[in-house]
Coordinates of N, CA and C and ligand atoms in Angstrom, one line a residue:
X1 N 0.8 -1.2 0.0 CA 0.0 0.0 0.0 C 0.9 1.3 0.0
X2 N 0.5 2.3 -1.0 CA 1.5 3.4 -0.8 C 0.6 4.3 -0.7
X3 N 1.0 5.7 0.4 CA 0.2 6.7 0.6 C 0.3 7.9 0.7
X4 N 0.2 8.9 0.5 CA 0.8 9.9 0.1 C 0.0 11.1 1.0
X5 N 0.8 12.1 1.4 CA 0.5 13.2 2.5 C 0.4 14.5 1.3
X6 N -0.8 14.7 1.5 CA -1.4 16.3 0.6 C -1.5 17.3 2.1
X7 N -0.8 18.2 1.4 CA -0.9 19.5 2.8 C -2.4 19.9 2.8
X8 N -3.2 20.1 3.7 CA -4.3 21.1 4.1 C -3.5 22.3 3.8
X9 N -4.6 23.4 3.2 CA -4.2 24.8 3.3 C -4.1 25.3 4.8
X10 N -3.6 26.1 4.9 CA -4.0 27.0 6.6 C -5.5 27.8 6.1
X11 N -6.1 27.8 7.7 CA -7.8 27.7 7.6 C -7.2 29.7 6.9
X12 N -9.0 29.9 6.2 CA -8.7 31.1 6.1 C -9.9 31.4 6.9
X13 N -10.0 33.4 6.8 CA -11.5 33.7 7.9 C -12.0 34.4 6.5
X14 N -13.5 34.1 6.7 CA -13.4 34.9 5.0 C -14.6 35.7 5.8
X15 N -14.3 36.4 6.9 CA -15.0 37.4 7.1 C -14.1 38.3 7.3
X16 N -13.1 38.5 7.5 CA -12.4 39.3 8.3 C -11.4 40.1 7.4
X17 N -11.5 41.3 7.1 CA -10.8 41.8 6.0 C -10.1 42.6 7.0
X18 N -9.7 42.7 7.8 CA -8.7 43.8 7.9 C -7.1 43.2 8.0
X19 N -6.0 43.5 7.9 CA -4.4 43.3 7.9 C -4.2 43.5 9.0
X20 N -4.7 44.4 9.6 CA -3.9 44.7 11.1 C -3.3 43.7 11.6
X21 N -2.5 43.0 12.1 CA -1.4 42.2 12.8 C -1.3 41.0 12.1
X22 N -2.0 41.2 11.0 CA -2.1 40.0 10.5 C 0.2 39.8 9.5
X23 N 0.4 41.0 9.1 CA 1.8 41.2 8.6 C 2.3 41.8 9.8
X24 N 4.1 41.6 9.3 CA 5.1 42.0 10.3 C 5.1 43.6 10.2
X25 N 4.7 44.3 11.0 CA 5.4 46.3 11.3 C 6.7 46.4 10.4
X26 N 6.9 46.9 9.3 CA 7.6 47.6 8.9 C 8.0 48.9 9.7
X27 N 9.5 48.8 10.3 CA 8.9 50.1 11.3 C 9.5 51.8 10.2
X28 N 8.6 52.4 10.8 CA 8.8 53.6 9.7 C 10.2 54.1 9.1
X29 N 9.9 54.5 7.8 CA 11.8 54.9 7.4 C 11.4 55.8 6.3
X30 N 12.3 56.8 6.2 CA 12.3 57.2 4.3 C 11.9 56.3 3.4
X31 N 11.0 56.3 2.5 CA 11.4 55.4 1.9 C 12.5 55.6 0.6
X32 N 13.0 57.1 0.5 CA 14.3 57.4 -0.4 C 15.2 56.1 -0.1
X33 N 15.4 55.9 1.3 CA 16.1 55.4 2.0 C 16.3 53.7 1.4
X34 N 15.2 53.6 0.7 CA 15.4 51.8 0.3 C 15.6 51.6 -0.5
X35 N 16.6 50.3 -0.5 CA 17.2 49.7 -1.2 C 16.6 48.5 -1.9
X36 N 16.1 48.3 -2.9 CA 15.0 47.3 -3.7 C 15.2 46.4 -4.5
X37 N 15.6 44.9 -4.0 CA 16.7 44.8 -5.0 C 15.7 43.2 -5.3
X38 N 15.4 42.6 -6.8 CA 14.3 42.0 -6.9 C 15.3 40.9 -7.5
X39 N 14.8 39.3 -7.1 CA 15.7 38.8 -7.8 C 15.0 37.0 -7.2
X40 N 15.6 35.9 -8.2 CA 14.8 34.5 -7.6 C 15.2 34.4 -6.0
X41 N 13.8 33.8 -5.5 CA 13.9 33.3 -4.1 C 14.6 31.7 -4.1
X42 N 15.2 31.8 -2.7 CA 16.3 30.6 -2.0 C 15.3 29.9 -1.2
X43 N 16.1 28.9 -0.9 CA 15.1 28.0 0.0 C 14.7 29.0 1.7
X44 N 15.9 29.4 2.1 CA 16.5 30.1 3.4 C 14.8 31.2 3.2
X45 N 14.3 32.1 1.9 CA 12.8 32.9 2.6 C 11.9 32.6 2.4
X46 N 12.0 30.5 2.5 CA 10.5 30.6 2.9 C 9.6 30.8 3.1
X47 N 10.1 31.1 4.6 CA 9.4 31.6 5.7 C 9.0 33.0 5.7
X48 N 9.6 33.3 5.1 CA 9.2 35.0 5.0 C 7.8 34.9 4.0
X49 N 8.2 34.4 2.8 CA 7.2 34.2 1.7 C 5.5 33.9 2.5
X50 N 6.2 32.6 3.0 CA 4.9 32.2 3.7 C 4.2 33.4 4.6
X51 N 4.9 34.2 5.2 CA 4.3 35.0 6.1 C 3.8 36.2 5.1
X52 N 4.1 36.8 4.5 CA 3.5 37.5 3.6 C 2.2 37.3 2.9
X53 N 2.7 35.9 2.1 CA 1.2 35.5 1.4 C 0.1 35.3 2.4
X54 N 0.9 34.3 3.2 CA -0.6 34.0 4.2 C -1.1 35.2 5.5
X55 N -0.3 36.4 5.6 CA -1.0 37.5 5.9 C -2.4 38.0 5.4
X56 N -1.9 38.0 3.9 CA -2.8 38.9 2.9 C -4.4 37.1 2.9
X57 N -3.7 36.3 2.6 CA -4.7 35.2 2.5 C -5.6 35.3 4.2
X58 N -5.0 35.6 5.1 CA -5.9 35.8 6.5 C -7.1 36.5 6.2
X59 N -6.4 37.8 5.0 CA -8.1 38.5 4.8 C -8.8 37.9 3.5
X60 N -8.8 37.0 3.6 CA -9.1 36.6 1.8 C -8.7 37.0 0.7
X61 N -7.5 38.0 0.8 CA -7.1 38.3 -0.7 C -6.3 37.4 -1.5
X62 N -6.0 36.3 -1.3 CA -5.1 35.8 -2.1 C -5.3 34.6 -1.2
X63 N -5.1 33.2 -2.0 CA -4.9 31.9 -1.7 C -4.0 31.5 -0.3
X64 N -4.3 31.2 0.2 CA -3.4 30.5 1.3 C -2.6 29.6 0.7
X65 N -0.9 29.7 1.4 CA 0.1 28.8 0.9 C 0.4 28.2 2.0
X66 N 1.0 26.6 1.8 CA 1.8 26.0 3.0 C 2.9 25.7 2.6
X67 N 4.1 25.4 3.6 CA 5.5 25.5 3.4 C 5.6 23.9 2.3
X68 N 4.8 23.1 2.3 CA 5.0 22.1 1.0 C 5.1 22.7 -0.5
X69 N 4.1 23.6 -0.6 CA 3.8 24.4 -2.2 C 4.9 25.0 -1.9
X70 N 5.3 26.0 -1.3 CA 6.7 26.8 -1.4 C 7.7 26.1 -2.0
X71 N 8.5 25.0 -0.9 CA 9.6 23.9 -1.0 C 9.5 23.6 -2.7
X72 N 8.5 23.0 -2.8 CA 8.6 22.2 -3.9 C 8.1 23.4 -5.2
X73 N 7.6 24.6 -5.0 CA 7.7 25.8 -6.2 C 8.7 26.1 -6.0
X74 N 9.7 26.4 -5.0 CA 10.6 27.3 -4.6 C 11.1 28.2 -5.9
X75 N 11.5 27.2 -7.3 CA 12.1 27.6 -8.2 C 10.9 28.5 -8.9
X76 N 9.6 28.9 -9.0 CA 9.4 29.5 -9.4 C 8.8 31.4 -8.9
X77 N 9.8 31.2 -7.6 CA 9.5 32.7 -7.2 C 10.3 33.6 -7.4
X78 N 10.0 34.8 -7.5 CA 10.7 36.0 -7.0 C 10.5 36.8 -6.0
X79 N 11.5 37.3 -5.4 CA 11.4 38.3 -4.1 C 11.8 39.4 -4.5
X80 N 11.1 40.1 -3.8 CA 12.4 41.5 -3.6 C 12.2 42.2 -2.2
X81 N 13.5 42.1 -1.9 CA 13.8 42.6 -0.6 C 14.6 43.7 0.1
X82 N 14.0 44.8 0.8 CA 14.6 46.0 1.3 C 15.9 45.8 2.3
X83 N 16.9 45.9 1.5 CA 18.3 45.9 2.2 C 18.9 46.9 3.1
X84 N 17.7 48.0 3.3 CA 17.9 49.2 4.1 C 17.1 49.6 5.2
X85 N 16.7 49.0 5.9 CA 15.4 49.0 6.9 C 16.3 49.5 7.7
X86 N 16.3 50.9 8.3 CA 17.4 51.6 9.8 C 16.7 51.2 10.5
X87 N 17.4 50.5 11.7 CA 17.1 50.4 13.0 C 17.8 51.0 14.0
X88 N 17.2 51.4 15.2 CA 18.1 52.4 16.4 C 18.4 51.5 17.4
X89 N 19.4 50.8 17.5 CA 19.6 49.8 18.6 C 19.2 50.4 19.9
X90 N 19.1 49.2 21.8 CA 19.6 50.4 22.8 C 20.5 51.3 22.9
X91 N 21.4 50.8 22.4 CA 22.9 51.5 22.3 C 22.9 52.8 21.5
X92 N 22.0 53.3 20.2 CA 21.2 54.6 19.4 C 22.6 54.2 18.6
X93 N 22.7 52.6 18.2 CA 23.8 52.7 17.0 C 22.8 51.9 15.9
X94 N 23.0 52.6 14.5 CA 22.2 52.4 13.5 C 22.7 50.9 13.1
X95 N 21.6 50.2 13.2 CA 21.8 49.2 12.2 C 20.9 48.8 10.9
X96 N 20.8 47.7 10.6 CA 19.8 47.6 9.2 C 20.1 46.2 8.9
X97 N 18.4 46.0 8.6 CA 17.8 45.1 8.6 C 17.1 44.7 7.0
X98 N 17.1 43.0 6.7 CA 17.0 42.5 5.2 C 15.0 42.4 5.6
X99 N 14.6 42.7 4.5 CA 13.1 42.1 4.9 C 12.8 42.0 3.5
X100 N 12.1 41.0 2.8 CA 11.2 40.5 1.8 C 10.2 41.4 2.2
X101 N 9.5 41.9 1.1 CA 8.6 42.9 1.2 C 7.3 42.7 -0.4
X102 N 7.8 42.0 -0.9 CA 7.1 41.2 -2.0 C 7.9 40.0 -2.6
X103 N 6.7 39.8 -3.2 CA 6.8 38.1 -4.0 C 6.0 37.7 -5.1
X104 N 6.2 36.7 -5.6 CA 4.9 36.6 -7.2 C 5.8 35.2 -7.4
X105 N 5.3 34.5 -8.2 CA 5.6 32.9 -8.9 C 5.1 33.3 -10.3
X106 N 5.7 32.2 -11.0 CA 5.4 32.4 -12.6 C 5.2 30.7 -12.7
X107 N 4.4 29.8 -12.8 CA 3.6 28.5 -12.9 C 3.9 28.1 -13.9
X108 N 4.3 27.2 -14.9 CA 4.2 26.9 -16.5 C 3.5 25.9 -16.0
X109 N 2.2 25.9 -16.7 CA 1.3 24.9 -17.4 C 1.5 23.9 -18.4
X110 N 1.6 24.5 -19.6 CA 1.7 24.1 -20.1 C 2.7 24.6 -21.6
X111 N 2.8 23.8 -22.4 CA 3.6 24.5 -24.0 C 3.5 26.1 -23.9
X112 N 2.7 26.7 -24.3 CA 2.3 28.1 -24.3 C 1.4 28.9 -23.5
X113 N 1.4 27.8 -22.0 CA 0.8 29.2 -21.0 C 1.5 28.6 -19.9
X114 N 1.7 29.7 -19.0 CA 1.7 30.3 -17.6 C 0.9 30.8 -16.6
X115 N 1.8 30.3 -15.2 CA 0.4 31.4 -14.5 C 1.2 32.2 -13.3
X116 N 0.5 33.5 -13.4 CA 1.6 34.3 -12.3 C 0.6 33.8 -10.6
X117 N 1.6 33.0 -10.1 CA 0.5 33.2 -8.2 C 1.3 34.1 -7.3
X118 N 0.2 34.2 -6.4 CA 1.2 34.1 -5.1 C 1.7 35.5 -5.5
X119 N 1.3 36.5 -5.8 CA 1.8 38.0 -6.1 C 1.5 39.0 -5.0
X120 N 2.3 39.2 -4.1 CA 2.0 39.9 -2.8 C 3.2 40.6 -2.3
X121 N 2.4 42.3 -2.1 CA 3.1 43.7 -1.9 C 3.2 43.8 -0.7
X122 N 3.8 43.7 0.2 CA 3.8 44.1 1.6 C 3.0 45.7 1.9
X123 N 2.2 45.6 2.6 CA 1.4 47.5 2.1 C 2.0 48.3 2.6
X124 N 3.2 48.9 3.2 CA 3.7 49.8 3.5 C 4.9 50.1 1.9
X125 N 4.6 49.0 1.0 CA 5.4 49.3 -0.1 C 4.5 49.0 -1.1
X126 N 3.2 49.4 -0.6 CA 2.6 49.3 -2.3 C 2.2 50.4 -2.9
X127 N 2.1 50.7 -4.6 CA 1.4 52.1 -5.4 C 3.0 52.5 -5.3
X128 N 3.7 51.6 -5.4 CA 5.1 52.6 -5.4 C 6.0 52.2 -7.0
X129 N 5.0 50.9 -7.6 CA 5.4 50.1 -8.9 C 6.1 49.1 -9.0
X130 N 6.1 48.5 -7.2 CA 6.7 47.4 -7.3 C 6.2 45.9 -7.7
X131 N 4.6 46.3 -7.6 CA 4.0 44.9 -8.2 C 4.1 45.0 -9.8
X132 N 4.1 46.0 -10.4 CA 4.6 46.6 -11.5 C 5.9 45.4 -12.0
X133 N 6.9 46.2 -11.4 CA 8.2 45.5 -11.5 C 8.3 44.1 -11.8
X134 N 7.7 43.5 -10.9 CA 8.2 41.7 -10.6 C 6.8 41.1 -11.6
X135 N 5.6 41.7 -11.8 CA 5.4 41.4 -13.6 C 6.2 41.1 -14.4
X136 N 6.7 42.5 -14.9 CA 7.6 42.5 -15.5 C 8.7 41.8 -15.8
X137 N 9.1 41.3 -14.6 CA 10.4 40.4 -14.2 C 10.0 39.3 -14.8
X138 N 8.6 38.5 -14.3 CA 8.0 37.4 -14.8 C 7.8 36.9 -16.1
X139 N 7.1 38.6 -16.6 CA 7.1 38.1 -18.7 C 8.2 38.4 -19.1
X140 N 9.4 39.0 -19.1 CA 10.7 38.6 -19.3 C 11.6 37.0 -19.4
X141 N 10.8 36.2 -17.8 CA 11.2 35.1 -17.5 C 10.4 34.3 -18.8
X142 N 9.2 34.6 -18.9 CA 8.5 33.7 -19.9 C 8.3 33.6 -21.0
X143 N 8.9 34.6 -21.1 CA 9.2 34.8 -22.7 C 10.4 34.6 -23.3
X144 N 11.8 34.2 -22.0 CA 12.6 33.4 -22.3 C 12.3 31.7 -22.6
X145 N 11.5 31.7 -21.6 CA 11.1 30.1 -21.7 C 10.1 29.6 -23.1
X146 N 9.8 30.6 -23.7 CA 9.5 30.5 -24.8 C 7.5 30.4 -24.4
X147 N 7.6 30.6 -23.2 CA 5.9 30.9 -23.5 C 5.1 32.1 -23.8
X148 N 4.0 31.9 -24.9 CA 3.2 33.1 -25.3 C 2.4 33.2 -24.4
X149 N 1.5 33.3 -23.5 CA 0.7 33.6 -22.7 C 0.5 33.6 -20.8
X150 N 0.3 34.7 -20.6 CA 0.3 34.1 -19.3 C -1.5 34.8 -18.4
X151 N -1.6 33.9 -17.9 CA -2.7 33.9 -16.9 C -3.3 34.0 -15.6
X152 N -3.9 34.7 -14.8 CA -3.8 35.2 -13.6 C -5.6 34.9 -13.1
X153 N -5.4 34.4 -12.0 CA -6.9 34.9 -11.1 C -6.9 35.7 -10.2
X154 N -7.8 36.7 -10.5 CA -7.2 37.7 -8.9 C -8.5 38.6 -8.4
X155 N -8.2 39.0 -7.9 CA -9.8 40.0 -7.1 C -9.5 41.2 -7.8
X156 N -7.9 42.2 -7.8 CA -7.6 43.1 -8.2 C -7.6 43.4 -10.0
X157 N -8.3 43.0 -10.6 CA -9.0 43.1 -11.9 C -7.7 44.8 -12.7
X158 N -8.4 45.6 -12.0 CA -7.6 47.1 -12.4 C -6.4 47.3 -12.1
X159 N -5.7 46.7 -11.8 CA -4.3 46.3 -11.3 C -3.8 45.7 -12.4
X160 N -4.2 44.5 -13.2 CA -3.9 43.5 -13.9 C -3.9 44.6 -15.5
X161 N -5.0 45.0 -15.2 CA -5.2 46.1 -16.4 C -4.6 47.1 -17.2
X162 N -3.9 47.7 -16.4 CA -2.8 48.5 -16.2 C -1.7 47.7 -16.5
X163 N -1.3 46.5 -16.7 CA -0.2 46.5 -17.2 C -0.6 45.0 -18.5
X164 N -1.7 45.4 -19.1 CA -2.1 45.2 -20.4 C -2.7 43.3 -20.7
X165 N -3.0 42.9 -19.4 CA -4.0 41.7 -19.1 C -5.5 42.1 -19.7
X166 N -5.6 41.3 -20.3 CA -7.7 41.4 -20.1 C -8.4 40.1 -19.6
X167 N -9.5 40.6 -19.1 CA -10.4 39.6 -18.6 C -10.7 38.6 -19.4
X168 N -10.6 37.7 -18.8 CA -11.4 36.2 -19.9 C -12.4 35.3 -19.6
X169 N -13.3 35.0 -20.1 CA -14.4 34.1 -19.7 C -13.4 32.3 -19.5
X170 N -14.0 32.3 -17.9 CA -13.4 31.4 -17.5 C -13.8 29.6 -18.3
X171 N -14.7 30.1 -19.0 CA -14.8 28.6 -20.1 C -13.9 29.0 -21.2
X172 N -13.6 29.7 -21.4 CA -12.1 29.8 -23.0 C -11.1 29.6 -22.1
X173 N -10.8 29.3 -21.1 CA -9.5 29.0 -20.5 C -8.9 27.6 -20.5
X174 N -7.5 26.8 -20.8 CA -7.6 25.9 -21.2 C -7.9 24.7 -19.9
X175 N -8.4 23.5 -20.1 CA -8.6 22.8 -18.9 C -7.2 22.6 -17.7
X176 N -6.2 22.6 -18.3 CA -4.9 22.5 -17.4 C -5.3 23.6 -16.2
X177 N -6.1 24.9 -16.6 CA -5.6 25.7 -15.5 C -6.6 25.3 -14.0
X178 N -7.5 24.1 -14.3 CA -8.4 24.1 -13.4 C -7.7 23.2 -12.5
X179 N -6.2 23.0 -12.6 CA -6.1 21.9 -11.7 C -5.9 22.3 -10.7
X180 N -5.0 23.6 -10.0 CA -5.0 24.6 -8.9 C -6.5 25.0 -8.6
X181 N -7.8 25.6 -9.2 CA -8.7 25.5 -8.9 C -9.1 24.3 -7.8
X182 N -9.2 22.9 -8.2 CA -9.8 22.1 -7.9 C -9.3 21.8 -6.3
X183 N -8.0 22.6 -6.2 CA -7.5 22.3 -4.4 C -7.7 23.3 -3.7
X184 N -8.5 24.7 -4.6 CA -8.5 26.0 -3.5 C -9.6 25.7 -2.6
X185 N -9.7 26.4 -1.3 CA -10.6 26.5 -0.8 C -12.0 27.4 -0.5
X186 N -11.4 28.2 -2.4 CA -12.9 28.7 -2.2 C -13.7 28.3 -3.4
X187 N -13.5 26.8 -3.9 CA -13.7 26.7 -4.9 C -15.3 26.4 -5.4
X188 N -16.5 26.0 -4.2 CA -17.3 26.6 -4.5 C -18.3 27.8 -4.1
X189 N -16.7 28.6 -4.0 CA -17.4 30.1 -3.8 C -16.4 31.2 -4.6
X190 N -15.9 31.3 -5.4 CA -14.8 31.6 -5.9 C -15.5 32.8 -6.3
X191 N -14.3 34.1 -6.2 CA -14.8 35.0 -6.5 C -14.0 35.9 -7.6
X192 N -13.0 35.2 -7.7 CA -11.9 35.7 -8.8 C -12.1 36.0 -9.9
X193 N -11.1 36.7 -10.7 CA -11.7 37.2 -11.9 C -10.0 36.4 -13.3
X194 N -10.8 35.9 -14.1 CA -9.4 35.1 -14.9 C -8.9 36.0 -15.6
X195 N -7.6 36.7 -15.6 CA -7.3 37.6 -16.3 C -6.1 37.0 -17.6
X196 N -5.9 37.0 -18.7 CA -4.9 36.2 -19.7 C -4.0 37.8 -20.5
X197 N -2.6 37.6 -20.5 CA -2.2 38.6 -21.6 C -1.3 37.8 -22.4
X198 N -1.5 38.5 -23.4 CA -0.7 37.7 -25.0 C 0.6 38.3 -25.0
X199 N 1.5 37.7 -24.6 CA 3.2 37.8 -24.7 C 3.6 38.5 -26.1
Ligands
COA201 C1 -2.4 44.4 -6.1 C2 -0.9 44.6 -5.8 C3 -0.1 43.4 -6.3 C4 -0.5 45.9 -6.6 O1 0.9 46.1 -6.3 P1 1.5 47.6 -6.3 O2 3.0 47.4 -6.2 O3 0.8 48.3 -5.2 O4 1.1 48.1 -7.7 P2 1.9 49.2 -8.6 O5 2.4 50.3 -7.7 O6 2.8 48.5 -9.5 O7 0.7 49.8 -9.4 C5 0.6 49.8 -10.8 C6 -0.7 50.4 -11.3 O8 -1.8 49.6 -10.8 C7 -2.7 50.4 -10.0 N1 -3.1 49.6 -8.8 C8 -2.3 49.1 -7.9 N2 -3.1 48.4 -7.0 C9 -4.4 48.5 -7.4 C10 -5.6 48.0 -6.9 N3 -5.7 47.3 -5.8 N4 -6.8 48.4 -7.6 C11 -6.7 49.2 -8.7 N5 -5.5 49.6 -9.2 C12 -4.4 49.3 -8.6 C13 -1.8 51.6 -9.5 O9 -2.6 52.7 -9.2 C14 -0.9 51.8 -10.7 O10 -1.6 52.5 -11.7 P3 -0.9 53.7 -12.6 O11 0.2 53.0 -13.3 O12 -2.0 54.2 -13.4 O13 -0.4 54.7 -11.5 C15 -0.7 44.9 -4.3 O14 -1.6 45.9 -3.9 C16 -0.9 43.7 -3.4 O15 0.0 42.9 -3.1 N6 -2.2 43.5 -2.9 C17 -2.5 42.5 -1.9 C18 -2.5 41.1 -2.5 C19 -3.1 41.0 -3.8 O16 -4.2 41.4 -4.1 N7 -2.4 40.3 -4.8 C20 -2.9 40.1 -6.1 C21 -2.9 38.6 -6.2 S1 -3.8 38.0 -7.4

């Protein structure tokens, strides 16, 4: 007999929108002052990853992740992380602090589609173009890998818009993408919207 261990998601509250403590305090800084430097994630910010996405997932904005999807995606994220966070010791000697501050995955499906997940701004750094950015970073990636299309579900519709996605009726979508569907937990209540752009 062989048996195989599927992670449960972490529970989500799907009443509860607010972030408050749900993310780590960025404690306040210039933000002239930071240093933004975007690039693939290592095994070592899992943990950070996880705490980010599943912050934003506490309020229902995004999918809940567990450290199994990470591990075993690991190769398809990117981070970018503030290398300049000032801190005032007891001592009032400055030091500085690394913090992942966003994230995003790029999924290949299949021959000619992708999917971007797991795309999360830390909010003391968002509207500043860094979800912008790691887009960017992503159809660069995918258009090395030779794929024409990529595909997104997301609540943030006008976000997606702006950087040249359009909405798609979720029956022209190909059947591959329903296989992450079939293990979310809001699957018969889904409220996302499928967005697709042509590479
Ligand atoms: C949605 C999200 C990724 C946007 O990232 P961001 O770094 O704040 O976005 P940018 O600064 O690159 O904004 C780019 C453009 O999109 C617009 N925009 C950003 N967030 C928006 C939102 N929630 N609704 C509408 N427009 C939005 C900006 O105003 C900007 O428009 P402009 O170019 O005309 O000025 C970020 O707010 C986030 O992580 N939200 C929580 C998690 C989430 O919803 N993730 C999406 C997963 S599917």
């Amino acid at each position: 007999m062989t048996m195989e261990y599927i992670e449960p998601p972490p529970a989500i509250k799907l009443d509860d929108k607010k972030l408050e403590g749900k993310l780590r305090k960025v404690l306040p800084h210039d933000k002239d002052e930071s240093q933004i430097i975007i690039q693939k994630a290592q095994i070592r910010d899992v943990e950070e990853i996880l705490e980010l996405v599943n912050g934003f997932a506490a309020s229902n904005l995004m999918l809940p992740r567990g450290p199994q999807y990470l591990y075993e995606n690991i190769r398809d994220f990117i981070i970018a992380d503030d290398r300049n966070i000032p801190i005032y010791s007891l001592m009032k000697t400055r030091e500085v602090l690394h913090l992942i501050v966003a994230c995003g995955s790029l999924h290949v499906l299949w021959k000619d589609i992708a999917e971007i997940r797991a795309l999360a701004i830390h909010p003391d750094y968002q509207q500043m173009g860094l979800g912008s950015k790691l887009i960017e970073y992503m159809m660069e990636e995918a258009k090395q890998l030779g794929i024409r299309r990529l595909y997104t579900f997301t609540l943030t519709e006008d976000f997606f818009k702006t950087l040249g996605f359009k909405r798609q009726n979720r029956a022209e979508l190909p059947p591959k993408v329903w296989g992450e569907c079939s293990r979310c937990p809001k699957y018969f209540q889904c409220d996302e919207i499928g967005m697709v752009l042509e590479l």
